[in-house]
Short mmCIF file of C-alpha atoms and ligand atoms in Angstrom, two decimals:
data_model
loop_
_atom_site.label_atom_id
_atom_site.label_comp_id
_atom_site.label_asym_id
_atom_site.label_seq_id
_atom_site.Cartn_x
_atom_site.Cartn_y
_atom_site.Cartn_z
CA MET A 1 -16.78 -10.12 -2.78
CA GLU A 2 -18.69 -7.73 -5.02
CA PHE A 3 -20.85 -5.05 -3.48
CA SER A 4 -23.56 -2.95 -5.07
CA ILE A 5 -26.30 -0.69 -3.83
CA LYS A 6 -29.74 0.06 -5.25
CA GLN A 7 -33.36 0.65 -4.45
CA SER A 8 -35.18 -2.65 -4.14
CA SER A 9 -38.40 -4.11 -2.75
CA PRO A 10 -37.80 -7.39 -0.95
CA GLU A 11 -40.92 -9.04 -2.32
CA LYS A 12 -39.73 -8.58 -5.93
CA GLN A 13 -35.98 -8.95 -5.54
CA ARG A 14 -34.40 -12.03 -7.13
CA SER A 15 -31.58 -13.28 -4.95
CA GLY A 16 -30.05 -16.36 -3.31
CA CYS A 17 -31.06 -14.92 0.04
CA LEU A 18 -32.82 -11.86 1.41
CA VAL A 19 -31.58 -10.71 4.80
CA VAL A 20 -34.12 -8.85 6.91
CA GLY A 21 -34.07 -7.78 10.53
CA VAL A 22 -36.32 -8.64 13.46
CA PHE A 23 -36.19 -6.63 16.68
CA GLU A 24 -36.31 -8.18 20.12
CA GLY A 25 -39.88 -8.99 21.06
CA GLY A 26 -40.69 -9.85 17.45
CA LYS A 27 -41.15 -6.41 15.89
CA LEU A 28 -40.38 -6.65 12.18
CA SER A 29 -38.19 -4.13 10.37
CA PRO A 30 -39.97 -2.36 7.46
CA SER A 31 -38.58 -4.73 4.82
CA ALA A 32 -39.44 -7.76 6.97
CA GLN A 33 -42.97 -6.37 7.23
CA ALA A 34 -43.22 -6.11 3.46
CA LEU A 35 -42.14 -9.73 3.11
CA ASP A 36 -44.51 -10.84 5.83
CA LYS A 37 -47.41 -9.21 4.07
CA ILE A 38 -46.81 -10.83 0.68
CA ALA A 39 -45.96 -14.20 2.26
CA GLU A 40 -49.28 -14.35 4.06
CA HIS A 41 -47.86 -13.73 7.54
CA HIS A 42 -45.36 -16.57 7.33
CA LEU A 43 -42.74 -14.49 9.19
CA SER A 44 -45.03 -13.35 11.99
CA ASP A 45 -46.29 -16.95 12.39
CA ILE A 46 -42.74 -18.16 12.94
CA ILE A 47 -42.12 -15.38 15.42
CA ALA A 48 -45.36 -16.17 17.25
CA LYS A 49 -44.24 -19.81 17.53
CA GLY A 50 -41.08 -18.56 19.28
CA ASP A 51 -38.42 -19.75 16.81
CA MET A 52 -37.09 -16.25 16.29
CA ASP A 53 -37.14 -13.77 19.14
CA GLY A 54 -35.02 -11.01 17.61
CA LYS A 55 -32.32 -11.30 20.26
CA PRO A 56 -28.84 -10.12 19.20
CA GLU A 57 -26.70 -12.64 17.34
CA THR A 58 -29.59 -14.91 16.41
CA THR A 59 -30.51 -15.89 12.84
CA LEU A 60 -33.08 -18.13 11.20
CA LEU A 61 -32.87 -19.32 7.61
CA LEU A 62 -36.17 -19.87 5.77
CA HIS A 63 -36.77 -21.76 2.52
CA ASN A 64 -39.75 -21.71 0.18
CA VAL A 65 -41.27 -18.50 1.45
CA ALA A 66 -44.42 -18.06 -0.62
CA ASN A 67 -44.94 -15.40 -3.32
CA ILE A 68 -41.41 -14.00 -3.38
CA ALA A 69 -38.73 -14.07 -6.10
CA ALA A 70 -35.77 -14.97 -3.86
CA ASP A 71 -34.68 -18.51 -2.92
CA ARG A 72 -34.28 -17.93 0.81
CA VAL A 73 -34.95 -15.48 3.58
CA LEU A 74 -32.59 -15.00 6.50
CA LEU A 75 -34.09 -13.45 9.60
CA VAL A 76 -31.52 -11.73 11.74
CA GLY A 77 -32.02 -10.64 15.34
CA LEU A 78 -31.40 -6.92 15.83
CA GLY A 79 -31.85 -6.67 19.61
CA LYS A 80 -33.87 -3.95 21.31
CA SER A 81 -35.60 -1.53 18.94
CA SER A 82 -35.41 1.49 21.24
CA GLU A 83 -31.94 3.02 20.97
CA PHE A 84 -30.79 0.70 18.15
CA SER A 85 -27.07 1.23 18.67
CA PRO A 86 -24.04 1.04 16.36
CA LYS A 87 -22.93 -2.06 18.27
CA GLN A 88 -26.29 -3.78 17.66
CA TYR A 89 -26.06 -2.95 13.95
CA LEU A 90 -22.50 -4.28 13.73
CA ASP A 91 -23.47 -7.45 15.61
CA ALA A 92 -26.38 -7.98 13.22
CA LEU A 93 -24.05 -7.60 10.23
CA ARG A 94 -21.60 -10.09 11.67
CA SER A 95 -24.34 -12.61 12.42
CA SER A 96 -25.84 -12.18 8.94
CA TYR A 97 -22.56 -12.78 7.13
CA GLY A 98 -21.80 -15.68 9.46
CA ALA A 99 -25.10 -17.37 8.60
CA LEU A 100 -24.78 -16.60 4.87
CA LYS A 101 -21.37 -18.25 4.85
CA LYS A 102 -22.97 -21.50 6.00
CA CYS A 103 -25.65 -21.54 3.31
CA ALA A 104 -25.18 -22.38 -0.36
CA CYS A 105 -26.28 -19.09 -1.86
CA LYS A 106 -24.00 -17.25 -4.24
CA ASP A 107 -25.54 -13.85 -3.74
CA ALA A 108 -27.56 -12.09 -1.11
CA ALA A 109 -29.53 -8.88 -0.67
CA LEU A 110 -29.12 -7.16 2.68
CA TYR A 111 -32.08 -5.05 3.79
CA LEU A 112 -30.20 -3.54 6.70
CA VAL A 113 -28.48 -0.35 5.53
CA ASP A 114 -31.51 1.87 5.92
CA LEU A 115 -32.21 0.89 9.50
CA ALA A 116 -31.98 3.94 11.75
CA VAL A 117 -28.84 3.48 13.83
CA GLN A 118 -28.43 5.82 16.77
CA GLY A 119 -26.12 8.74 16.00
CA ARG A 120 -25.17 7.37 12.57
CA ASP A 121 -26.22 8.12 9.00
CA MET A 122 -26.82 5.83 6.08
CA THR A 123 -23.30 6.31 4.66
CA TRP A 124 -21.96 4.89 7.91
CA ASN A 125 -24.33 1.93 7.66
CA ILE A 126 -23.16 1.28 4.10
CA LYS A 127 -19.46 1.48 4.98
CA GLN A 128 -19.82 -0.88 7.90
CA ALA A 129 -21.87 -3.34 5.83
CA VAL A 130 -19.04 -3.49 3.30
CA LEU A 131 -16.25 -3.73 5.88
CA ALA A 132 -18.06 -6.51 7.78
CA GLY A 133 -18.66 -8.42 4.53
CA ALA A 134 -15.00 -8.32 3.56
CA GLU A 135 -13.96 -9.23 7.11
CA SER A 136 -16.17 -12.33 7.06
CA ARG A 137 -14.72 -13.42 3.75
CA PHE A 138 -11.05 -12.93 4.62
CA ARG A 139 -9.01 -16.13 4.64
CA CYS A 140 -5.45 -16.48 5.74
CA ASP A 141 -4.21 -18.99 3.19
CA GLN A 142 -1.27 -17.30 1.48
CA LEU A 143 1.08 -20.05 2.61
CA LYS A 144 -1.19 -23.08 2.73
CA SER A 145 -0.27 -25.65 0.10
CA LYS A 146 -3.92 -25.75 -0.94
CA PRO A 147 -5.88 -22.50 -0.87
CA ALA A 148 -8.83 -22.41 1.50
CA GLU A 149 -12.18 -23.32 -0.04
CA PRO A 150 -13.41 -20.01 -1.48
CA GLY A 151 -16.76 -19.05 0.01
CA LYS A 152 -19.72 -19.46 -2.34
CA LEU A 153 -21.08 -16.05 -1.52
CA ARG A 154 -19.83 -13.67 -4.19
CA LYS A 155 -22.25 -10.78 -4.50
CA ILE A 156 -23.85 -8.60 -1.90
CA LEU A 157 -26.59 -6.15 -2.74
CA LEU A 158 -27.14 -3.42 -0.20
CA ALA A 159 -30.83 -2.88 -0.71
CA CYS A 160 -32.52 0.42 0.15
CA ALA A 161 -36.15 1.43 0.29
CA GLU A 162 -35.35 4.65 -1.54
CA LYS A 163 -33.08 5.39 -4.47
CA PRO A 164 -29.55 5.79 -3.05
CA ASP A 165 -27.98 9.21 -3.66
CA THR A 166 -24.43 9.88 -4.86
CA ASN A 167 -23.19 10.02 -1.25
CA ALA A 168 -24.34 6.45 -0.80
CA GLN A 169 -22.50 5.33 -3.94
CA THR A 170 -19.36 7.21 -2.84
CA ALA A 171 -19.55 5.56 0.59
CA LEU A 172 -19.77 2.18 -1.11
CA ASN A 173 -16.81 2.86 -3.41
CA GLN A 174 -14.70 4.25 -0.58
CA SER A 175 -15.38 1.33 1.69
CA VAL A 176 -14.57 -1.17 -1.04
CA ALA A 177 -11.21 0.61 -1.51
CA MET A 178 -10.77 0.48 2.25
CA THR A 179 -11.30 -3.30 2.26
CA HIS A 180 -8.55 -3.66 -0.34
CA GLY A 181 -6.18 -1.68 1.88
CA ILE A 182 -7.14 -3.73 4.93
CA LYS A 183 -6.55 -6.95 3.00
CA LEU A 184 -3.08 -5.81 1.93
CA ALA A 185 -2.21 -4.85 5.51
CA LYS A 186 -3.45 -8.19 6.85
CA ASN A 187 -1.63 -10.25 4.25
CA LEU A 188 1.66 -8.43 4.81
CA GLY A 189 1.26 -8.60 8.59
CA ASN A 190 0.60 -12.34 8.53
CA LEU A 191 3.69 -13.19 6.46
CA PRO A 192 6.53 -14.70 8.51
CA GLY A 193 9.85 -12.97 9.06
CA ASN A 194 11.72 -15.26 6.68
CA ILE A 195 9.54 -14.10 3.80
CA CYS A 196 8.52 -10.59 4.79
CA THR A 197 12.00 -9.05 5.15
CA PRO A 198 12.81 -5.36 4.74
CA THR A 199 13.74 -6.14 1.12
CA TYR A 200 10.37 -7.83 0.58
CA LEU A 201 8.53 -4.84 2.06
CA ALA A 202 10.46 -2.54 -0.28
CA GLU A 203 9.50 -4.72 -3.25
CA GLN A 204 5.85 -4.65 -2.22
CA ALA A 205 6.00 -0.88 -1.94
CA MET A 206 7.51 -0.65 -5.44
CA GLU A 207 4.75 -2.86 -6.78
CA LEU A 208 2.10 -0.71 -5.15
CA ALA A 209 3.78 2.34 -6.65
CA LYS A 210 3.66 0.81 -10.12
CA LYS A 211 0.01 -0.15 -9.80
CA HIS A 212 -1.15 3.22 -8.53
CA LYS A 213 1.33 5.63 -10.10
CA LEU A 214 3.00 6.59 -6.84
CA LYS A 215 6.55 7.86 -6.61
CA ALA A 216 8.70 5.30 -4.80
CA ASN A 217 12.17 5.56 -3.35
CA VAL A 218 14.19 3.07 -1.30
CA LEU A 219 17.20 4.28 0.67
CA GLU A 220 19.94 1.72 1.31
CA GLU A 221 22.13 1.57 4.43
CA LYS A 222 24.94 3.51 2.70
CA GLU A 223 22.64 6.44 2.06
CA MET A 224 21.25 6.25 5.59
CA GLN A 225 24.81 6.46 6.85
CA LYS A 226 25.39 9.61 4.81
CA LEU A 227 22.24 11.12 6.30
CA GLY A 228 23.48 10.33 9.80
CA MET A 229 20.72 7.86 10.66
CA ASN A 230 22.87 6.14 13.28
CA SER A 231 19.95 5.40 15.56
CA LEU A 232 18.10 3.46 12.85
CA LEU A 233 21.32 1.75 11.78
CA SER A 234 22.12 0.71 15.37
CA VAL A 235 19.04 -1.55 15.30
CA THR A 236 19.95 -3.41 12.10
CA ARG A 237 23.57 -4.10 13.11
CA GLY A 238 22.82 -7.60 14.37
CA SER A 239 20.89 -8.64 11.25
CA LYS A 240 22.01 -10.24 7.99
CA GLN A 241 19.11 -8.56 6.19
CA PRO A 242 19.84 -5.08 4.84
CA ALA A 243 17.74 -2.27 6.30
CA LYS A 244 15.57 -0.17 3.96
CA LEU A 245 13.99 3.23 4.26
CA ILE A 246 11.03 3.18 1.94
CA THR A 247 9.13 6.27 0.79
CA LEU A 248 6.01 6.45 -1.36
CA GLU A 249 4.46 9.69 -2.53
CA TYR A 250 0.84 9.99 -3.57
CA ALA A 251 0.06 13.25 -5.35
CA GLY A 252 -3.69 13.72 -5.42
CA ALA A 253 -3.57 17.52 -5.08
CA SER A 254 -1.52 20.41 -6.43
CA ALA A 255 2.20 20.29 -5.68
CA LYS A 256 1.76 23.46 -3.61
CA GLN A 257 -0.29 21.61 -1.03
CA LYS A 258 1.78 20.32 1.88
CA PRO A 259 1.55 16.56 2.36
CA ILE A 260 0.34 14.49 5.26
CA VAL A 261 3.17 12.08 6.10
CA LEU A 262 2.49 8.60 7.50
CA VAL A 263 5.45 6.91 9.18
CA GLY A 264 5.11 3.16 9.81
CA LYS A 265 7.33 1.02 12.02
CA GLY A 266 8.63 -1.81 9.85
CA ILE A 267 10.53 -4.19 12.15
CA THR A 268 10.07 -7.42 10.18
CA PHE A 269 11.14 -9.45 13.20
CA ASP A 270 11.81 -8.24 16.73
CA SER A 271 13.82 -10.78 18.74
CA GLY A 272 14.71 -8.01 21.20
CA GLY A 273 18.35 -8.07 20.08
CA ILE A 274 20.93 -8.55 22.86
CA SER A 275 18.12 -7.71 25.32
CA LEU A 276 16.58 -10.93 23.99
CA LYS A 277 12.87 -11.51 24.45
CA PRO A 278 11.63 -14.67 26.22
CA GLY A 279 10.94 -17.56 23.84
CA GLU A 280 7.24 -17.99 24.47
CA GLY A 281 5.15 -16.22 21.87
CA MET A 282 8.19 -14.72 20.19
CA ASP A 283 6.77 -15.75 16.81
CA GLU A 284 4.27 -12.90 17.21
CA MET A 285 7.10 -10.43 16.77
CA LYS A 286 6.76 -11.06 13.03
CA PHE A 287 3.83 -8.65 13.44
CA ASP A 288 6.20 -5.87 14.45
CA MET A 289 5.90 -4.44 10.93
CA CYS A 290 2.14 -3.96 11.16
CA GLY A 291 2.60 -0.17 11.35
CA ALA A 292 4.38 -0.31 7.99
CA ALA A 293 1.72 -2.67 6.61
CA SER A 294 -1.07 -0.31 7.69
CA VAL A 295 0.66 2.60 5.97
CA LEU A 296 0.95 0.61 2.73
CA GLY A 297 -2.68 -0.49 3.04
CA THR A 298 -3.77 3.10 3.58
CA MET A 299 -1.77 4.30 0.55
CA GLN A 300 -3.42 1.61 -1.57
CA ALA A 301 -6.89 2.60 -0.35
CA ILE A 302 -6.53 6.35 -0.87
CA ALA A 303 -4.89 5.91 -4.28
CA GLU A 304 -7.79 3.71 -5.34
CA MET A 305 -10.22 6.35 -4.08
CA GLY A 306 -8.31 9.09 -5.82
CA LEU A 307 -8.48 11.38 -2.77
CA GLU A 308 -7.50 14.97 -3.56
CA LEU A 309 -4.66 15.13 -1.07
CA ASN A 310 -0.91 14.74 -1.03
CA VAL A 311 0.20 11.89 1.19
CA VAL A 312 3.69 10.53 1.78
CA ALA A 313 4.53 7.15 3.34
CA VAL A 314 7.85 6.80 5.17
CA ILE A 315 8.72 3.27 6.25
CA PRO A 316 11.90 2.52 8.18
CA SER A 317 12.39 -1.24 8.01
CA CYS A 318 14.90 -3.68 9.47
CA GLU A 319 15.21 -6.71 11.75
CA ASN A 320 16.18 -6.58 15.42
CA MET A 321 18.53 -9.53 16.00
CA PRO A 322 21.27 -10.54 18.45
CA ASP A 323 24.73 -11.08 16.94
CA GLY A 324 28.39 -10.25 17.55
CA ALA A 325 27.87 -7.00 15.68
CA ALA A 326 24.59 -6.12 17.39
CA SER A 327 24.18 -3.01 19.54
CA LYS A 328 24.73 -3.63 23.25
CA PRO A 329 23.02 -2.16 26.29
CA GLY A 330 24.96 0.96 27.17
CA ASP A 331 25.91 1.81 23.59
CA ILE A 332 25.47 5.47 22.66
CA VAL A 333 24.50 6.64 19.17
CA THR A 334 23.98 10.02 17.53
CA SER A 335 20.62 10.25 15.78
CA MET A 336 20.05 12.11 12.51
CA SER A 337 18.71 15.01 14.57
CA GLY A 338 22.07 15.35 16.32
CA GLN A 339 20.65 14.26 19.67
CA THR A 340 22.54 11.43 21.35
CA ILE A 341 20.81 8.32 22.71
CA GLU A 342 22.00 5.81 25.27
CA ILE A 343 20.58 2.40 24.31
CA LEU A 344 19.83 0.82 27.68
CA ASN A 345 17.59 -1.86 26.22
CA THR A 346 18.00 -3.08 22.65
CA ASP A 347 14.40 -4.28 22.73
CA ALA A 348 13.18 -0.68 22.73
CA GLU A 349 14.17 -0.57 19.06
CA GLY A 350 10.98 0.82 17.51
CA ARG A 351 11.63 4.32 18.82
CA LEU A 352 15.23 4.07 17.59
CA ILE A 353 14.21 3.54 13.98
CA LEU A 354 11.24 5.90 14.18
CA CYS A 355 13.21 8.85 15.53
CA ASP A 356 15.40 8.98 12.43
CA ALA A 357 12.43 8.40 10.14
CA LEU A 358 10.60 11.27 11.89
CA THR A 359 13.59 13.57 11.41
CA TYR A 360 13.71 12.50 7.76
CA ALA A 361 9.97 13.22 7.39
CA ALA A 362 10.64 16.95 7.89
CA ARG A 363 12.13 17.17 4.42
CA PHE A 364 8.68 16.69 2.89
CA GLU A 365 7.61 19.93 4.60
CA PRO A 366 4.66 18.11 6.09
CA GLU A 367 1.34 19.63 7.01
CA THR A 368 0.94 16.79 9.55
CA VAL A 369 2.95 13.70 10.47
CA ILE A 370 1.36 10.57 11.94
CA ASP A 371 3.45 7.61 12.99
CA ILE A 372 1.97 4.16 13.47
CA ALA A 373 3.86 1.59 15.50
CA THR A 374 3.55 -1.64 17.46
CA LEU A 375 5.62 0.23 19.98
CA THR A 376 5.08 -0.99 23.54
CA GLY A 377 3.79 -3.96 25.49
CA ALA A 378 2.82 -1.33 28.08
CA CYS A 379 0.17 0.01 25.70
CA VAL A 380 -1.44 -3.44 25.64
CA ILE A 381 -1.50 -3.40 29.45
CA ALA A 382 -3.08 0.07 29.44
CA LEU A 383 -5.72 -0.29 26.71
CA GLY A 384 -5.95 -3.99 25.95
CA ASN A 385 -6.90 -5.05 22.44
CA VAL A 386 -9.76 -2.60 21.91
CA ALA A 387 -8.29 0.89 21.62
CA THR A 388 -5.14 2.11 19.91
CA GLY A 389 -3.06 4.49 22.05
CA LEU A 390 -3.09 8.01 20.63
CA TYR A 391 -0.63 10.80 21.44
CA SER A 392 -0.36 14.19 19.82
CA ASN A 393 1.35 17.53 20.20
CA GLU A 394 -1.86 19.22 18.98
CA ASP A 395 -5.29 18.58 20.44
CA LYS A 396 -7.16 19.41 17.22
CA LEU A 397 -5.28 16.67 15.38
CA ALA A 398 -5.91 14.26 18.26
CA ARG A 399 -9.64 15.07 18.08
CA GLU A 400 -9.74 14.48 14.31
CA LEU A 401 -8.05 11.09 14.67
CA LEU A 402 -10.30 10.06 17.57
CA ASP A 403 -13.38 11.03 15.53
CA ALA A 404 -12.16 9.16 12.44
CA GLY A 405 -11.52 6.09 14.57
CA GLU A 406 -14.93 6.31 16.18
CA TYR A 407 -16.64 6.63 12.79
CA ALA A 408 -14.65 3.81 11.19
CA HIS A 409 -15.16 1.64 14.30
CA ASP A 410 -11.37 1.42 14.62
CA ARG A 411 -11.09 3.33 17.84
CA ALA A 412 -8.23 5.12 19.56
CA TRP A 413 -7.93 6.63 23.03
CA GLN A 414 -5.88 9.70 23.82
CA MET A 415 -3.05 9.38 26.33
CA PRO A 416 -1.07 12.20 27.96
CA LEU A 417 2.15 13.61 26.57
CA TRP A 418 2.84 15.83 29.57
CA ASP A 419 6.34 17.14 30.20
CA ASP A 420 6.22 15.58 33.67
CA TYR A 421 7.03 12.21 32.08
CA GLN A 422 10.04 13.44 30.11
CA GLN A 423 12.51 13.21 33.01
CA GLN A 424 12.16 9.42 33.00
CA LEU A 425 14.31 9.54 29.86
CA ASP A 426 17.23 11.42 31.48
CA SER A 427 20.60 9.76 30.91
CA ASN A 428 23.88 10.32 32.76
CA PHE A 429 25.86 9.88 29.56
CA ALA A 430 23.80 11.02 26.58
CA ASP A 431 20.99 13.48 25.75
CA MET A 432 18.47 10.77 26.57
CA GLN A 433 18.13 7.05 27.16
CA ASN A 434 15.86 4.84 25.11
CA ILE A 435 13.78 3.49 28.02
CA GLY A 436 11.90 5.24 30.80
CA GLY A 437 11.30 2.40 33.26
CA ARG A 438 8.18 0.30 33.78
CA ALA A 439 5.88 3.10 34.90
CA GLY A 440 3.92 4.60 32.00
CA GLY A 441 5.90 2.66 29.41
CA SER A 442 3.71 3.59 26.46
CA ILE A 443 3.78 7.26 27.50
CA THR A 444 7.54 7.50 27.88
CA ALA A 445 7.97 5.84 24.47
CA ALA A 446 5.75 8.59 23.00
CA CYS A 447 7.75 11.19 24.96
CA PHE A 448 10.90 9.84 23.36
CA LEU A 449 9.41 10.31 19.87
CA SER A 450 8.13 13.79 20.74
CA ARG A 451 11.74 14.96 21.02
CA PHE A 452 12.09 14.44 17.27
CA THR A 453 8.81 15.99 16.13
CA LYS A 454 9.01 19.54 17.44
CA GLU A 455 8.99 21.05 13.96
CA TYR A 456 5.55 19.91 12.89
CA ARG A 457 2.03 18.84 13.87
CA TRP A 458 2.37 15.25 14.92
CA ALA A 459 0.45 12.29 16.27
CA HIS A 460 1.61 8.86 17.32
CA LEU A 461 -0.56 5.71 17.23
CA ASP A 462 0.64 2.84 19.44
CA ILE A 463 -1.03 -0.18 17.85
CA ALA A 464 0.71 -2.86 19.93
CA GLY A 465 -2.64 -4.13 21.22
CA THR A 466 -4.77 -3.67 18.11
CA ALA A 467 -2.67 -4.65 15.09
CA TRP A 468 -3.05 -8.39 15.54
CA LYS A 469 -4.93 -11.03 17.50
CA SER A 470 -3.31 -13.81 19.52
CA GLY A 471 -4.56 -17.27 20.41
CA LYS A 472 -6.86 -19.32 18.19
CA GLU A 473 -7.64 -16.35 15.99
CA LYS A 474 -3.98 -15.38 15.63
CA GLY A 475 -3.56 -13.00 12.74
CA SER A 476 -3.26 -9.42 11.64
CA THR A 477 -6.38 -7.25 12.01
CA GLY A 478 -5.50 -4.68 9.35
CA ARG A 479 -5.96 -1.95 11.95
CA PRO A 480 -5.59 1.02 11.85
CA VAL A 481 -6.20 1.18 8.07
CA PRO A 482 -9.89 2.11 8.64
CA LEU A 483 -8.97 4.91 11.07
CA LEU A 484 -6.22 6.35 8.87
CA THR A 485 -8.23 6.09 5.67
CA GLN A 486 -11.27 7.72 7.25
CA TYR A 487 -9.07 10.51 8.64
CA LEU A 488 -7.72 11.17 5.14
CA ILE A 489 -11.22 11.04 3.62
CA ASN A 490 -12.27 13.66 6.18
CA ARG A 491 -9.25 15.81 5.31
CA ALA A 492 -9.83 15.69 1.56
CA PRO A 493 -12.01 18.35 -0.07
CA VAL A 494 -15.50 17.11 -0.90
CA LYS A 495 -15.82 16.52 -4.64
CA VAL A 496 -18.78 18.20 -6.31
N1 BES B 1 7.57 -4.60 19.42
C1 BES B 1 7.71 -4.45 20.83
C2 BES B 1 6.40 -4.02 21.49
C3 BES B 1 5.36 -5.09 21.69
C4 BES B 1 5.51 -6.04 22.68
C5 BES B 1 4.21 -5.08 20.95
C6 BES B 1 4.53 -6.99 22.88
C7 BES B 1 3.22 -6.01 21.17
C8 BES B 1 3.38 -6.97 22.13
C9 BES B 1 8.73 -3.38 21.15
O1 BES B 1 9.79 -3.30 20.27
C10 BES B 1 9.29 -3.72 22.48
O2 BES B 1 9.91 -4.73 22.59
N2 BES B 1 9.06 -2.86 23.46
C11 BES B 1 9.51 -3.08 24.78
C12 BES B 1 10.01 -1.77 25.32
C13 BES B 1 10.68 -1.88 26.65
C14 BES B 1 11.98 -2.64 26.52
C15 BES B 1 10.91 -0.50 27.18
C16 BES B 1 8.35 -3.62 25.60
O3 BES B 1 7.23 -3.15 25.41
O4 BES B 1 8.57 -4.53 26.38
MN1 MN B 2 11.36 -4.61 20.84
ZN1 ZN B 3 9.46 -3.93 18.38
#
């Protein structure tokens, strides 16, 4: 989908379809009013007849509207006009794109971005209009023998009453880059474990590096052994696929500037290992590399934007499989940090690969480290599929991530990292055990990671509930690419 933004009057705009809003009770938005006037009150007549009441999630497609240059007009219900909320705006976008998908038009002009949304500015409206457009167009057909019918709708004009300023154009460009990152994350996440192996992820990272002039490096198991990454290696022991530790470096700022490091869990299939998972729904554990996919998607987006920041991606990747050589409950390993870990459950493998990756991350002398992982089923119990679990050893960083998530509509919720939980990880035989019992399972997983991140500012995003959808809509969501990308945009100096 192609997006553009310009000043435009609806009565003169040539287009396959003009999309204008109607508030509940029939109040027309300013652009709908302009159309109504030139079309001799056609719109208000329809509203008076009761065919469009402006309720949320309603649309009405009109043909042959008099005296205008466009082929069609789509009325979209905006809901109540007092306190027009972000949710109402997002619902209206979704309904508009849904209705446009069903009509034959190839292009459309949306007169929605200059609506006044409570607590938001126009750049937010623009970003969300682009993200929602790309979301509606996404098709999961990588592995269908015939590709899905491509939608007819190709071009979206975001029409404004006044000439858009450079901020508006920047918002548009940034959000288009964001949609490319989201698409990459979704496509990688949706690939099955027999295709998306650690080797495949490494190849994709190399390709991304080539396309965007990033520095790429892939560590093999031999090198991991030399570094003492025995915790990471303990997870891959039962797999025939070689483990990889992938790093990508994006240099958008001077070499003196310390990088932000993103660490993504890249378990390309999590069977649970010897602590085997139950069979039902096990296929969804192909999504256990969505942290890695979101890091790659974010790298792609920020490289395309050319953000003036240094960002490093660190992706530990392997499979978690049962086998004669696999790690067993009770096994004890020495992590790269020197701390010893008793593996009481081989299904708590994410923390075992992340702890070594987090120790490794210190060599980039990071300004901040953020890890992203489909880490615990307990996080899904706590927060469902709406919010990502957020943990941090610094409240300012937590605040910045929460704000970025709120703005990008890819929200996180902060959870406690209090010392009181740490004792659940006490082991009789090693420095710690890799599980902390059923109580507070997402928190104790974060506590485990915190033991490897003392040297730097760090946050952990548990995306177990948000990285993919189950059921009829099964598929990767591309989250938290919007949150991470927005955080990095906010961290980058404003270009003048
Ligand atoms: N990848 C899973 C977490 C997961 C489970 C994400 C279900 C989404 C849905 C992780 O490796 C795992 O298996 N965690 C265990 C930890 C437990 C053994 C302490 C879990 O959550 O059950
Ligand atoms: Mn597991
Ligand atoms: Zn896992």
